[in-house]
CSV table of C-alpha atoms and ligand atoms in Angstrom, one decimal:
chain,number,residue,atom,x,y,z
Q,297,MET,CA,168.4,13.5,-14.0
Q,298,THR,CA,166.0,15.7,-12.1
Q,299,LEU,CA,162.2,15.1,-12.7
Q,300,PRO,CA,159.8,18.0,-13.7
Q,301,ARG,CA,157.8,18.5,-10.5
Q,302,ILE,CA,153.9,18.9,-10.9
Q,303,VAL,CA,152.5,20.5,-7.8
Q,304,VAL,CA,148.7,20.7,-7.4
Q,305,VAL,CA,147.3,22.6,-4.4
Q,306,GLY,CA,143.9,21.5,-3.2
Q,307,GLY,CA,142.9,17.9,-3.2
Q,308,GLY,CA,139.2,18.2,-3.5
Q,309,ALA,CA,136.8,17.0,-6.4
Q,310,GLY,CA,139.0,18.0,-9.0
Q,311,GLY,CA,142.5,18.2,-7.4
Q,312,LEU,CA,142.5,14.6,-5.9
Q,313,GLU,CA,141.3,12.9,-9.4
Q,314,LEU,CA,144.1,14.8,-11.1
Q,315,VAL,CA,146.8,13.9,-8.9
Q,316,THR,CA,145.6,10.3,-8.9
Q,317,ARG,CA,145.7,10.0,-12.7
Q,318,LEU,CA,149.1,11.8,-12.8
Q,319,GLY,CA,150.6,9.8,-9.9
Q,320,ARG,CA,149.6,6.4,-11.7
Q,321,LYS,CA,150.8,7.6,-15.4
Q,322,LEU,CA,153.8,9.8,-14.5
Q,323,GLY,CA,154.8,9.4,-10.9
Q,324,LYS,CA,154.9,5.5,-10.6
Q,325,ARG,CA,156.9,5.5,-13.8
Q,326,LYS,CA,159.3,8.2,-12.7
Q,327,ARG,CA,158.5,10.5,-15.5
Q,328,ALA,CA,157.6,13.4,-13.2
Q,329,GLU,CA,157.4,13.9,-9.4
Q,330,ILE,CA,153.7,14.6,-8.6
Q,331,VAL,CA,153.1,16.6,-5.2
Q,332,LEU,CA,149.9,17.2,-3.7
Q,333,VAL,CA,149.3,19.9,-1.2
Q,334,ASP,CA,146.3,20.5,1.1
Q,335,ARG,CA,145.5,22.2,4.3
Q,336,ASN,CA,143.6,19.2,5.6
Q,337,PRO,CA,145.0,15.9,6.2
Q,338,THR,CA,141.9,14.0,4.6
Q,339,HIS,CA,139.7,14.5,1.6
Q,340,ILE,CA,136.0,14.2,1.5
Q,341,TRP,CA,133.8,14.7,-1.4
Q,342,LYS,CA,132.3,18.4,-1.0
Q,343,PRO,CA,128.8,17.6,-2.4
Q,344,LEU,CA,128.4,15.2,0.6
Q,345,LEU,CA,129.0,18.1,3.2
Q,346,HIS,CA,125.1,18.6,3.8
Q,347,GLU,CA,125.0,15.2,4.9
Q,348,VAL,CA,128.0,15.4,7.1
Q,349,ALA,CA,126.3,18.4,8.3
Q,350,THR,CA,122.9,16.5,9.6
Q,351,GLY,CA,125.0,13.3,10.7
Q,352,VAL,CA,123.3,11.1,7.9
Q,353,LEU,CA,127.0,10.6,6.8
Q,354,ASP,CA,129.7,9.7,9.0
Q,355,SER,CA,132.7,11.6,7.5
Q,356,GLY,CA,135.0,9.2,9.7
Q,357,LEU,CA,134.0,6.4,7.4
Q,358,ASP,CA,134.0,8.2,4.1
Q,359,GLU,CA,137.2,10.2,4.4
Q,360,VAL,CA,140.2,9.4,2.7
Q,361,SER,CA,143.7,10.0,4.1
Q,362,TYR,CA,145.9,11.8,1.6
Q,363,GLN,CA,148.9,10.1,3.0
Q,364,GLY,CA,147.7,6.7,2.6
Q,365,HIS,CA,146.3,7.5,-0.8
Q,366,SER,CA,149.5,9.1,-2.1
Q,367,LYS,CA,151.5,6.0,-1.4
Q,368,ALA,CA,149.1,3.7,-3.4
Q,369,HIS,CA,148.9,6.1,-6.4
Q,370,GLY,CA,152.4,7.2,-7.1
Q,371,TYR,CA,152.3,11.0,-5.7
Q,372,ARG,CA,153.6,12.7,-2.7
Q,373,PHE,CA,151.5,14.3,-0.2
Q,374,GLN,CA,152.6,17.7,1.9
Q,375,ARG,CA,150.1,19.1,4.2
Q,376,GLY,CA,150.1,22.8,4.4
Q,377,THR,CA,148.1,26.0,3.5
Q,378,LEU,CA,149.0,28.0,0.4
Q,379,SER,CA,149.9,31.4,1.6
Q,380,ASP,CA,152.2,33.0,-1.3
Q,381,LEU,CA,153.3,32.6,-4.8
Q,382,ASP,CA,156.5,33.8,-6.5
Q,383,HIS,CA,156.1,33.3,-10.3
Q,384,ASP,CA,159.5,34.2,-11.1
Q,385,ALA,CA,161.3,31.7,-9.0
Q,386,ARG,CA,158.6,29.3,-9.3
Q,387,ARG,CA,158.2,28.7,-5.7
Q,388,LEU,CA,155.2,28.5,-3.6
Q,389,THR,CA,155.0,29.4,0.2
Q,390,LEU,CA,153.1,27.2,2.9
Q,391,ALA,CA,151.8,28.9,6.1
Q,392,PRO,CA,153.1,27.4,9.5
Q,393,ILE,CA,151.1,24.5,10.7
Q,394,ILE,CA,149.8,25.5,14.4
Q,395,ASP,CA,147.8,23.0,16.3
Q,396,ASP,CA,146.0,24.0,19.4
Q,397,GLY,CA,148.3,27.1,19.7
Q,398,THR,CA,151.5,25.0,19.3
Q,399,LEU,CA,153.8,25.5,16.3
Q,400,VAL,CA,154.1,22.0,14.3
Q,401,LEU,CA,155.9,23.2,11.4
Q,402,PRO,CA,157.2,26.5,10.5
Q,403,SER,CA,156.5,28.3,7.1
Q,404,ARG,CA,157.9,26.4,4.2
Q,405,THR,CA,158.6,26.8,0.4
Q,406,LEU,CA,158.1,24.4,-2.6
Q,407,GLU,CA,159.4,24.8,-6.0
Q,408,TYR,CA,157.4,23.6,-9.0
Q,409,ASP,CA,157.8,23.3,-12.6
Q,410,TYR,CA,153.9,23.3,-13.5
Q,411,LEU,CA,151.4,24.5,-10.8
Q,412,VAL,CA,147.7,23.6,-10.8
Q,413,LEU,CA,145.6,25.5,-8.2
Q,414,ALA,CA,142.5,23.6,-7.3
Q,415,LEU,CA,141.4,25.3,-4.2
Q,416,GLY,CA,137.7,25.5,-4.5
Q,417,SER,CA,135.3,27.9,-3.3
Q,418,VAL,CA,133.9,29.6,-0.2
Q,419,SER,CA,130.4,30.9,0.5
Q,420,ASN,CA,129.8,34.5,-0.3
Q,421,ASP,CA,128.3,36.6,2.4
Q,422,PHE,CA,128.1,39.7,0.3
Q,423,GLY,CA,129.3,41.5,3.1
Q,424,THR,CA,125.9,41.2,5.0
Q,425,PRO,CA,126.2,42.4,8.7
Q,426,GLY,CA,126.4,39.8,11.0
Q,427,VAL,CA,126.6,36.8,8.6
Q,428,ALA,CA,130.3,35.8,9.3
Q,429,SER,CA,129.8,35.8,13.1
Q,430,HIS,CA,126.2,34.2,13.4
Q,431,CYS,CA,125.9,31.9,10.6
Q,432,HIS,CA,126.9,28.3,9.9
Q,433,PHE,CA,128.5,27.6,6.7
Q,434,LEU,CA,129.2,24.5,4.9
Q,435,ASP,CA,132.3,25.0,2.9
Q,436,SER,CA,134.5,22.5,4.8
Q,437,PRO,CA,134.4,19.4,7.0
Q,438,GLN,CA,135.1,21.2,9.8
Q,439,GLN,CA,132.4,23.5,9.3
Q,440,ALA,CA,129.8,20.8,8.6
Q,441,GLU,CA,130.7,19.0,11.5
Q,442,ALA,CA,130.3,22.2,13.7
Q,443,PHE,CA,126.9,22.5,12.4
Q,444,ARG,CA,126.1,19.0,13.3
Q,445,GLN,CA,127.2,19.4,16.9
Q,446,ALA,CA,125.2,22.7,17.2
Q,447,MET,CA,122.2,21.0,15.8
Q,448,LEU,CA,122.5,18.1,18.3
Q,449,ASN,CA,122.9,20.5,21.1
Q,450,THR,CA,119.7,22.5,20.1
Q,451,PHE,CA,117.9,19.2,20.0
Q,452,LEU,CA,119.1,18.4,23.2
Q,453,ARG,CA,118.1,21.8,24.5
Q,454,TYR,CA,114.6,21.4,23.3
Q,455,SER,CA,114.2,18.3,25.5
Q,456,ASP,CA,113.8,20.7,28.3
Q,457,PRO,CA,110.7,22.7,27.7
Q,458,GLU,CA,112.1,25.4,29.7
Q,459,ARG,CA,115.2,26.0,27.5
Q,460,ARG,CA,113.2,26.1,24.3
Q,461,LEU,CA,113.3,29.7,22.4
Q,462,HIS,CA,110.3,29.0,20.5
Q,463,PRO,CA,107.5,26.3,20.4
Q,464,ASN,CA,109.2,24.6,17.5
Q,465,LEU,CA,112.7,24.2,16.7
Q,466,VAL,CA,113.4,26.8,13.9
Q,467,VAL,CA,116.3,26.5,11.3
Q,468,GLY,CA,116.9,29.4,8.9
Q,469,ILE,CA,118.8,28.7,5.6
Q,470,VAL,CA,119.7,31.7,3.4
Q,471,GLY,CA,120.4,30.6,-0.2
Q,472,ALA,CA,117.8,28.0,-2.0
Q,473,GLY,CA,120.5,26.5,-4.4
Q,474,ALA,CA,121.5,22.9,-4.3
Q,475,THR,CA,123.2,23.2,-1.0
Q,476,GLY,CA,120.2,24.9,0.7
Q,477,VAL,CA,117.6,22.8,-0.8
Q,478,GLU,CA,119.5,19.5,0.0
Q,479,LEU,CA,120.1,20.6,3.6
Q,480,ALA,CA,116.5,21.6,4.2
Q,481,ALA,CA,115.5,18.1,3.1
Q,482,GLU,CA,118.1,16.4,5.1
Q,483,LEU,CA,117.0,18.3,8.3
Q,484,TYR,CA,113.5,16.9,8.3
Q,485,ASP,CA,115.0,13.4,7.6
Q,486,ALA,CA,117.5,13.9,10.5
Q,487,SER,CA,114.8,15.0,12.9
Q,488,LYS,CA,112.7,11.7,12.2
Q,489,MET,CA,115.9,9.8,12.7
Q,490,LEU,CA,116.9,11.7,16.1
Q,491,HIS,CA,113.2,11.1,17.1
Q,492,SER,CA,113.6,7.2,16.7
Q,493,TYR,CA,116.8,7.4,18.3
Q,494,GLY,CA,115.4,8.8,21.6
Q,495,PHE,CA,115.1,12.7,21.1
Q,496,THR,CA,111.4,12.0,21.6
Q,497,SER,CA,110.5,15.6,22.8
Q,498,LEU,CA,110.7,16.6,19.1
Q,499,ASN,CA,109.3,15.1,15.8
Q,500,SER,CA,109.4,16.5,12.2
Q,501,GLY,CA,106.1,18.2,13.0
Q,502,GLN,CA,108.1,20.3,15.4
Q,503,LEU,CA,110.9,21.4,13.0
Q,504,ASP,CA,110.4,24.7,11.2
Q,505,VAL,CA,112.9,25.2,8.3
Q,506,HIS,CA,112.9,28.6,6.7
Q,507,LEU,CA,114.6,28.5,3.3
Q,508,ILE,CA,115.3,32.3,2.1
Q,509,GLU,CA,116.2,33.2,-1.4
Q,510,ALA,CA,116.6,36.5,-2.9
Q,511,ALA,CA,115.8,35.4,-6.5
Q,512,PRO,CA,112.3,34.8,-7.9
Q,513,GLN,CA,112.4,31.0,-7.6
Q,514,ILE,CA,114.6,28.3,-5.7
Q,515,LEU,CA,117.2,26.7,-7.5
Q,516,PRO,CA,117.7,29.6,-9.7
Q,517,ALA,CA,120.6,28.1,-11.7
Q,518,LEU,CA,118.5,25.1,-12.7
Q,519,PRO,CA,115.7,24.5,-15.2
Q,520,THR,CA,112.4,25.9,-14.2
Q,521,ARG,CA,110.7,22.2,-14.2
Q,522,ILE,CA,113.2,21.2,-11.6
Q,523,SER,CA,112.8,24.1,-9.4
Q,524,LYS,CA,109.2,23.7,-9.3
Q,525,ALA,CA,109.2,19.9,-8.7
Q,526,VAL,CA,111.6,20.5,-5.9
Q,527,TYR,CA,109.4,23.4,-4.5
Q,528,ARG,CA,106.5,21.2,-4.5
Q,529,GLU,CA,108.3,18.3,-2.5
Q,530,LEU,CA,109.8,20.9,0.0
Q,531,GLU,CA,106.3,22.2,0.7
Q,532,LYS,CA,105.0,18.8,1.4
Q,533,LEU,CA,107.7,18.4,4.0
Q,534,GLY,CA,106.7,21.6,5.6
Q,535,VAL,CA,109.8,24.0,4.7
Q,536,ASN,CA,108.8,27.5,4.8
Q,537,ILE,CA,110.0,28.8,1.3
Q,538,HIS,CA,110.4,32.7,1.1
Q,539,VAL,CA,111.6,33.6,-2.6
Q,540,ASP,CA,112.2,37.2,-3.6
Q,541,THR,CA,113.5,37.9,-0.4
Q,542,ARG,CA,116.8,39.3,0.5
Q,543,VAL,CA,118.6,39.0,3.8
Q,544,THR,CA,120.1,42.1,5.2
Q,545,GLN,CA,121.3,41.2,8.5
Q,546,ALA,CA,122.0,38.1,10.6
Q,547,ASP,CA,122.2,38.0,14.5
Q,548,GLU,CA,122.2,35.1,16.8
Q,549,HIS,CA,118.6,34.5,16.9
Q,550,GLY,CA,117.5,35.3,13.6
Q,551,PHE,CA,117.5,37.4,10.2
Q,552,MET,CA,116.2,40.7,8.9
Q,553,THR,CA,115.0,40.8,5.4
Q,554,ALA,CA,115.0,44.1,2.9
Q,555,ASP,CA,111.0,44.5,3.4
Q,556,GLY,CA,111.8,44.7,7.1
Q,557,THR,CA,110.4,41.2,8.2
Q,558,ARG,CA,112.0,39.4,10.8
Q,559,ILE,CA,112.6,35.7,10.7
Q,560,GLU,CA,113.4,34.3,14.3
Q,561,THR,CA,115.6,31.1,14.3
Q,562,ASP,CA,117.6,28.7,16.6
Q,563,LEU,CA,120.1,28.1,14.0
Q,564,ASN,CA,121.4,30.0,11.1
Q,565,VAL,CA,123.0,28.6,7.9
Q,566,TRP,CA,124.3,30.7,5.0
Q,567,ALA,CA,124.4,29.1,1.7
Q,568,ALA,CA,123.9,31.7,-0.7
Q,569,GLY,CA,126.3,32.3,-3.5
Q,570,ILE,CA,130.1,31.3,-3.5
Q,571,ARG,CA,133.3,33.0,-4.4
Q,572,ALA,CA,137.0,31.8,-4.8
Q,573,PRO,CA,139.3,32.3,-1.7
Q,574,SER,CA,140.1,36.1,-1.6
Q,575,PHE,CA,143.9,35.6,-1.3
Q,576,LEU,CA,143.8,34.4,-4.8
Q,577,SER,CA,143.9,37.9,-5.9
Q,578,GLU,CA,146.9,38.7,-4.0
Q,579,LEU,CA,149.2,36.3,-5.9
Q,580,GLY,CA,149.9,38.5,-8.7
Q,581,LEU,CA,147.6,36.5,-11.3
Q,582,SER,CA,144.6,38.2,-13.0
Q,583,THR,CA,141.3,37.5,-11.2
Q,584,GLU,CA,137.5,38.2,-11.3
Q,585,ARG,CA,135.9,40.4,-9.0
Q,586,ASN,CA,135.0,37.0,-7.1
Q,587,HIS,CA,138.6,36.1,-6.8
Q,588,GLN,CA,138.4,33.2,-9.6
Q,589,ILE,CA,141.7,33.0,-11.4
Q,590,LYS,CA,141.2,34.1,-15.1
Q,591,VAL,CA,142.4,31.2,-17.3
Q,592,LYS,CA,142.6,30.4,-21.0
Q,593,ARG,CA,140.5,27.4,-22.4
Q,594,THR,CA,143.5,25.4,-21.8
Q,595,LEU,CA,143.1,26.0,-18.4
Q,596,GLN,CA,146.3,28.0,-18.2
Q,597,SER,CA,146.4,31.2,-16.3
Q,598,ILE,CA,146.3,34.2,-18.6
Q,599,ASP,CA,149.5,35.4,-16.9
Q,600,ASP,CA,151.6,32.6,-16.7
Q,601,GLU,CA,151.7,29.2,-19.0
Q,602,ARG,CA,153.1,27.3,-16.0
Q,603,ILE,CA,150.4,27.9,-13.8
Q,604,PHE,CA,146.8,26.1,-14.3
Q,605,ALA,CA,143.7,26.5,-12.3
Q,606,LEU,CA,140.4,24.2,-12.2
Q,607,GLY,CA,137.2,23.8,-10.5
Q,608,ASP,CA,135.5,26.3,-8.5
Q,609,CYS,CA,138.6,28.7,-8.3
Q,610,ALA,CA,139.0,29.0,-12.0
Q,611,ALA,CA,137.2,31.7,-14.3
Q,612,CYS,CA,137.2,29.4,-17.4
Q,613,PRO,CA,135.4,30.8,-20.4
Q,614,GLN,CA,133.6,28.4,-22.9
Q,615,ALA,CA,133.3,28.8,-26.8
Q,616,ASP,CA,130.0,30.8,-26.3
Q,617,GLY,CA,131.7,33.1,-23.8
Q,618,LYS,CA,129.8,31.9,-20.8
Q,619,MET,CA,131.8,30.8,-17.7
Q,620,VAL,CA,132.2,27.1,-16.8
Q,621,PRO,CA,129.8,26.8,-13.9
Q,622,PRO,CA,131.4,25.8,-10.2
Q,623,ARG,CA,130.2,22.4,-10.2
Q,624,ALA,CA,131.6,18.9,-9.1
Q,625,GLN,CA,131.2,17.7,-12.4
Q,626,ALA,CA,133.0,20.7,-14.1
Q,627,ALA,CA,136.0,20.0,-11.5
Q,628,HIS,CA,135.8,16.4,-12.7
Q,629,GLN,CA,135.9,17.2,-16.4
Q,630,GLN,CA,138.6,19.9,-16.0
Q,631,ALA,CA,140.8,17.3,-14.0
Q,632,THR,CA,140.5,14.9,-17.1
Q,633,ARG,CA,141.6,17.7,-19.4
Q,634,LEU,CA,144.4,18.9,-17.4
Q,635,TYR,CA,145.7,15.4,-17.1
Q,636,HIS,CA,146.0,15.0,-20.9
Q,637,ASN,CA,147.3,18.8,-21.1
Q,638,LEU,CA,150.0,18.1,-18.6
Q,639,CYS,CA,151.0,14.8,-20.1
Q,640,ALA,CA,151.0,16.7,-23.7
Q,641,ILE,CA,153.5,19.2,-22.2
Q,642,LEU,CA,156.1,16.7,-21.2
Q,643,GLU,CA,155.5,15.1,-24.6
Q,644,ASP,CA,156.1,18.4,-26.4
Q,645,LYS,CA,152.7,18.1,-28.0
Q,646,PRO,CA,150.2,20.9,-28.1
Q,647,LEU,CA,147.5,21.5,-25.5
Q,648,LYS,CA,143.8,21.1,-26.2
Q,649,ASP,CA,140.9,23.6,-25.1
Q,650,PHE,CA,138.6,22.3,-22.3
Q,651,THR,CA,134.8,21.9,-23.5
Q,652,PHE,CA,132.2,21.6,-20.6
Q,653,HIS,CA,129.7,18.8,-21.4
Q,654,ASP,CA,126.6,19.6,-19.0
Q,655,ARG,CA,125.5,16.1,-18.1
Q,656,GLY,CA,122.4,17.5,-16.3
Q,657,SER,CA,121.5,18.2,-12.8
Q,658,LEU,CA,120.2,16.3,-9.9
Q,659,ILE,CA,119.0,17.3,-6.6
Q,660,SER,CA,118.5,14.8,-3.7
Q,661,LEU,CA,115.9,15.5,-0.9
Q,662,ALA,CA,117.2,12.9,1.6
Q,663,HIS,CA,115.2,9.6,1.7
Q,664,PHE,CA,112.2,11.4,0.5
Q,665,ASP,CA,113.0,11.9,-3.3
Q,666,ALA,CA,115.5,13.0,-5.9
Q,667,VAL,CA,114.8,15.1,-9.0
Q,668,GLY,CA,116.8,16.2,-11.7
Q,669,SER,CA,117.4,16.1,-15.5
Q,670,LEU,CA,120.0,14.2,-17.7
Q,671,MET,CA,121.3,15.6,-20.8
Q,672,ARG,CA,120.9,13.4,-23.8
Q,673,GLY,CA,124.0,13.3,-26.0
Q,674,ALA,CA,125.2,15.8,-28.4
Q,675,SER,CA,121.6,17.0,-29.0
Q,676,ALA,CA,121.9,18.2,-25.4
Q,677,ARG,CA,118.0,17.7,-25.1
Q,678,SER,CA,117.4,17.1,-21.4
Q,679,LEU,CA,115.4,14.2,-19.9
Q,680,PHE,CA,113.4,14.9,-16.7
Q,681,ILE,CA,113.8,12.3,-13.9
Q,682,GLU,CA,112.7,11.8,-10.5
Q,683,GLY,CA,112.0,9.0,-7.8
Q,684,ARG,CA,114.0,6.0,-7.5
Q,685,LEU,CA,115.6,6.6,-11.0
Q,686,ALA,CA,117.1,10.0,-10.0
Q,687,LYS,CA,118.0,8.8,-6.5
Q,688,LEU,CA,120.1,5.9,-8.3
Q,689,PHE,CA,121.7,8.6,-10.7
Q,690,TYR,CA,122.4,10.7,-7.8
Q,691,ALA,CA,124.1,8.2,-5.7
Q,692,SER,CA,126.3,7.1,-9.0
Q,693,LEU,CA,127.8,10.6,-8.9
Q,694,TYR,CA,129.6,10.0,-5.7
Q,695,ARG,CA,130.6,6.2,-7.1
Q,696,MET,CA,132.1,7.8,-10.1
Q,697,HIS,CA,134.3,10.0,-8.0
Q,698,GLN,CA,135.1,7.0,-6.0
Q,699,PHE,CA,135.9,5.0,-9.1
Q,700,ALA,CA,138.4,8.0,-10.2
Q,701,ILE,CA,140.2,8.1,-7.0
Q,702,HIS,CA,140.3,4.3,-6.0
Q,703,GLY,CA,139.7,2.4,-9.1
Q,704,ALA,CA,137.0,-0.4,-9.7
Q,705,VAL,CA,138.1,-2.9,-7.2
Q,706,LYS,CA,138.2,-0.9,-4.2
Q,707,THR,CA,135.1,1.1,-5.2
Q,708,GLY,CA,133.1,-2.3,-5.7
Q,709,MET,CA,134.5,-3.3,-2.1
Q,710,THR,CA,133.1,0.1,-0.5
Q,711,VAL,CA,129.7,-0.6,-2.0
Q,712,VAL,CA,129.5,-3.8,-0.3
Q,713,VAL,CA,130.9,-2.4,2.9
Q,714,ASP,CA,128.7,0.5,3.0
Q,715,GLY,CA,125.8,-1.9,2.5
Q,716,ILE,CA,127.0,-3.9,5.7
Q,717,ASN,CA,127.3,-0.8,7.7
Q,718,ARG,CA,123.9,0.0,7.1
Q,719,PHE,CA,122.9,-2.8,9.2
Q,720,LEU,CA,125.7,-2.7,11.6
Q,721,ARG,CA,125.7,0.9,12.5
Q,722,PRO,CA,123.1,3.4,13.3
Q,723,LYS,CA,121.7,5.4,10.7
Q,724,MET,CA,123.1,8.4,11.4
Q,725,LYS,CA,126.1,9.9,13.6
Q,726,LEU,CA,124.8,10.4,17.1
Q,727,HIS,CA,127.8,11.3,19.0
X,838,LIG,C1,126.8,20.8,0.5
X,838,LIG,C2,127.2,21.1,-1.0
X,838,LIG,C3,126.5,20.2,-2.0
X,838,LIG,C4,126.9,20.2,-3.2
X,838,LIG,N1,126.3,19.6,-4.3
X,838,LIG,C5,126.7,19.4,-5.4
X,838,LIG,C6,126.0,18.7,-6.5
X,838,LIG,O1,124.9,18.0,-6.0
X,838,LIG,N2,126.5,18.7,-7.7
X,838,LIG,C7,127.5,19.6,-8.0
X,838,LIG,O2,128.0,19.3,-9.2
X,838,LIG,N3,128.4,20.2,-7.1
X,838,LIG,C8,127.9,20.3,-6.0
X,838,LIG,N4,128.5,21.1,-5.1
X,838,LIG,C9,129.8,22.1,-5.4
X,838,LIG,C10,130.8,21.1,-5.5
X,838,LIG,O3,131.0,20.5,-4.4
X,838,LIG,C11,132.2,21.9,-6.2
X,838,LIG,O4,131.9,22.6,-7.3
X,838,LIG,C12,133.4,21.1,-6.3
X,838,LIG,O5,133.8,20.6,-4.9
X,838,LIG,C13,134.6,22.0,-6.6
X,838,LIG,O6,135.6,21.0,-6.6
X,838,LIG,P1,137.1,21.8,-6.6
X,838,LIG,O7,138.1,20.7,-6.9
X,838,LIG,O8,137.2,23.0,-7.4
X,838,LIG,O9,137.1,22.2,-5.1
X,838,LIG,P2,137.0,21.5,-3.6
X,838,LIG,O10,136.3,20.2,-3.9
X,838,LIG,O11,136.1,22.6,-2.7
X,838,LIG,O12,138.4,21.4,-3.0
X,838,LIG,C14,139.1,22.4,-2.8
X,838,LIG,C15,140.4,21.8,-1.8
X,838,LIG,O13,141.2,22.8,-1.8
X,838,LIG,C16,141.7,22.8,-0.5
X,838,LIG,N5,142.3,24.1,-0.1
X,838,LIG,C17,141.4,25.2,-0.1
X,838,LIG,N6,142.3,26.3,0.2
X,838,LIG,C18,143.3,25.6,0.4
X,838,LIG,C19,144.8,26.4,0.8
X,838,LIG,N7,145.0,27.8,0.7
X,838,LIG,N8,145.9,25.6,0.7
X,838,LIG,C20,145.5,24.3,0.6
X,838,LIG,N9,144.6,23.7,0.3
X,838,LIG,C21,143.6,24.3,0.3
X,838,LIG,C22,140.7,22.2,0.5
X,838,LIG,O14,140.9,21.6,1.7
X,838,LIG,C23,140.0,21.2,-0.4
X,838,LIG,O15,140.5,20.0,-0.4
X,838,LIG,C24,128.0,21.3,-3.6
X,838,LIG,C25,128.8,22.0,-2.7
X,838,LIG,C26,128.4,21.7,-1.5
X,838,LIG,C27,129.1,22.8,-0.4
């Protein structure tokens, strides 16, 4: 008897949690064949990328090998980049794998009975001239690593006064959402650490971070109280905050803004807004203008009941008509709903609608502080938290993801190993 095949494309915050649960429940018991496809060989939880970018987190220690994980959790991993989809034949096409100009694997096809698209999102540069070629992005581990290398090189360059472009080292970050804000604070933390590890020509007083936001407040998607508290903390660190400021052009050495001001920089980062990968609009599925796949509340595509989407790449309406926000907690909750819905399909039971429960928002400002709000039960009243308590809750978000993909024992052991590594290793990745 051939088993039904469920293919999940994208092993990120939502996709990896989904295949883990499906593999344990259906794959191991030979009730379905579960296949994960991802373009990368390893997974790293995306909300950690700003820490990878500053070297505070060594991705080599935290990344999960899909191949190894799949063996332990009852699914099969296939490395590849989704490039095309044939709905009628229920077949997807994976692009050739090319390494250093050499063809490793040609284009391949993979058939499915049920398909889940969990491809995440990329930064939206809104077509702003110069951004694609002159800014760093933090959409993938490779981009975070490229920023880290550029940052270390810039610090190195500043050790020679002749090679300095400005008296201070200047980083421009466009977009004061969670990514931009957290990166700004991490940079001050990283500069302090680099100073202590021998980059003595620079200290945090010689780092200028410009955080540029088009909206009237930083963290525009979050409650004003959080935004104001974070603003105060960033000001204390010395971040130059520009709100109501729209960037119209980027070049190698800075940004131009709509009012004609020029902001000179050594390093540029673009973290303003997100969109789904544009090729999703070419797969024959209905998509929004930002290329998110339109799904019903059951997470099924509105065009094809066998195709599902979750996380940042899905445009999923809530009961009040608003869209589910592109956040890790939404991807996590959708993975849980989809797990139950896919099991229901195999048991001939009806599917249930997804309901997003906002558990609150937390912003980490490196070692300096954390600020956020937690939603209290069904009343949905928020509880403002900061300091150690907020840091504890922030750290627990990643532990919850680890719990979902590794289980309790391995997560507990990881907590211990992380504690030991804090004594054994430098506080940041220096090479
Ligand atoms: C720096 C940063 C900080 C963040 N902080 C927070 C936070 O504090 N709280 C919060 O809730 N959210 C945060 N987010 C947002 C959060 O990371 C995303 O909402 C979440 O990761 C979305 O999960 P996902 O499963 O939809 O996609 P992702 O986690 O992005 O995973 C997508 C996966 O798809 C794979 N993929 C992409 N294209 C292809 C393809 N064509 N073929 C095969 N595989 C493909 C990728 O390799 C990746 O593994 C942050 C994001 C960033 C960048």
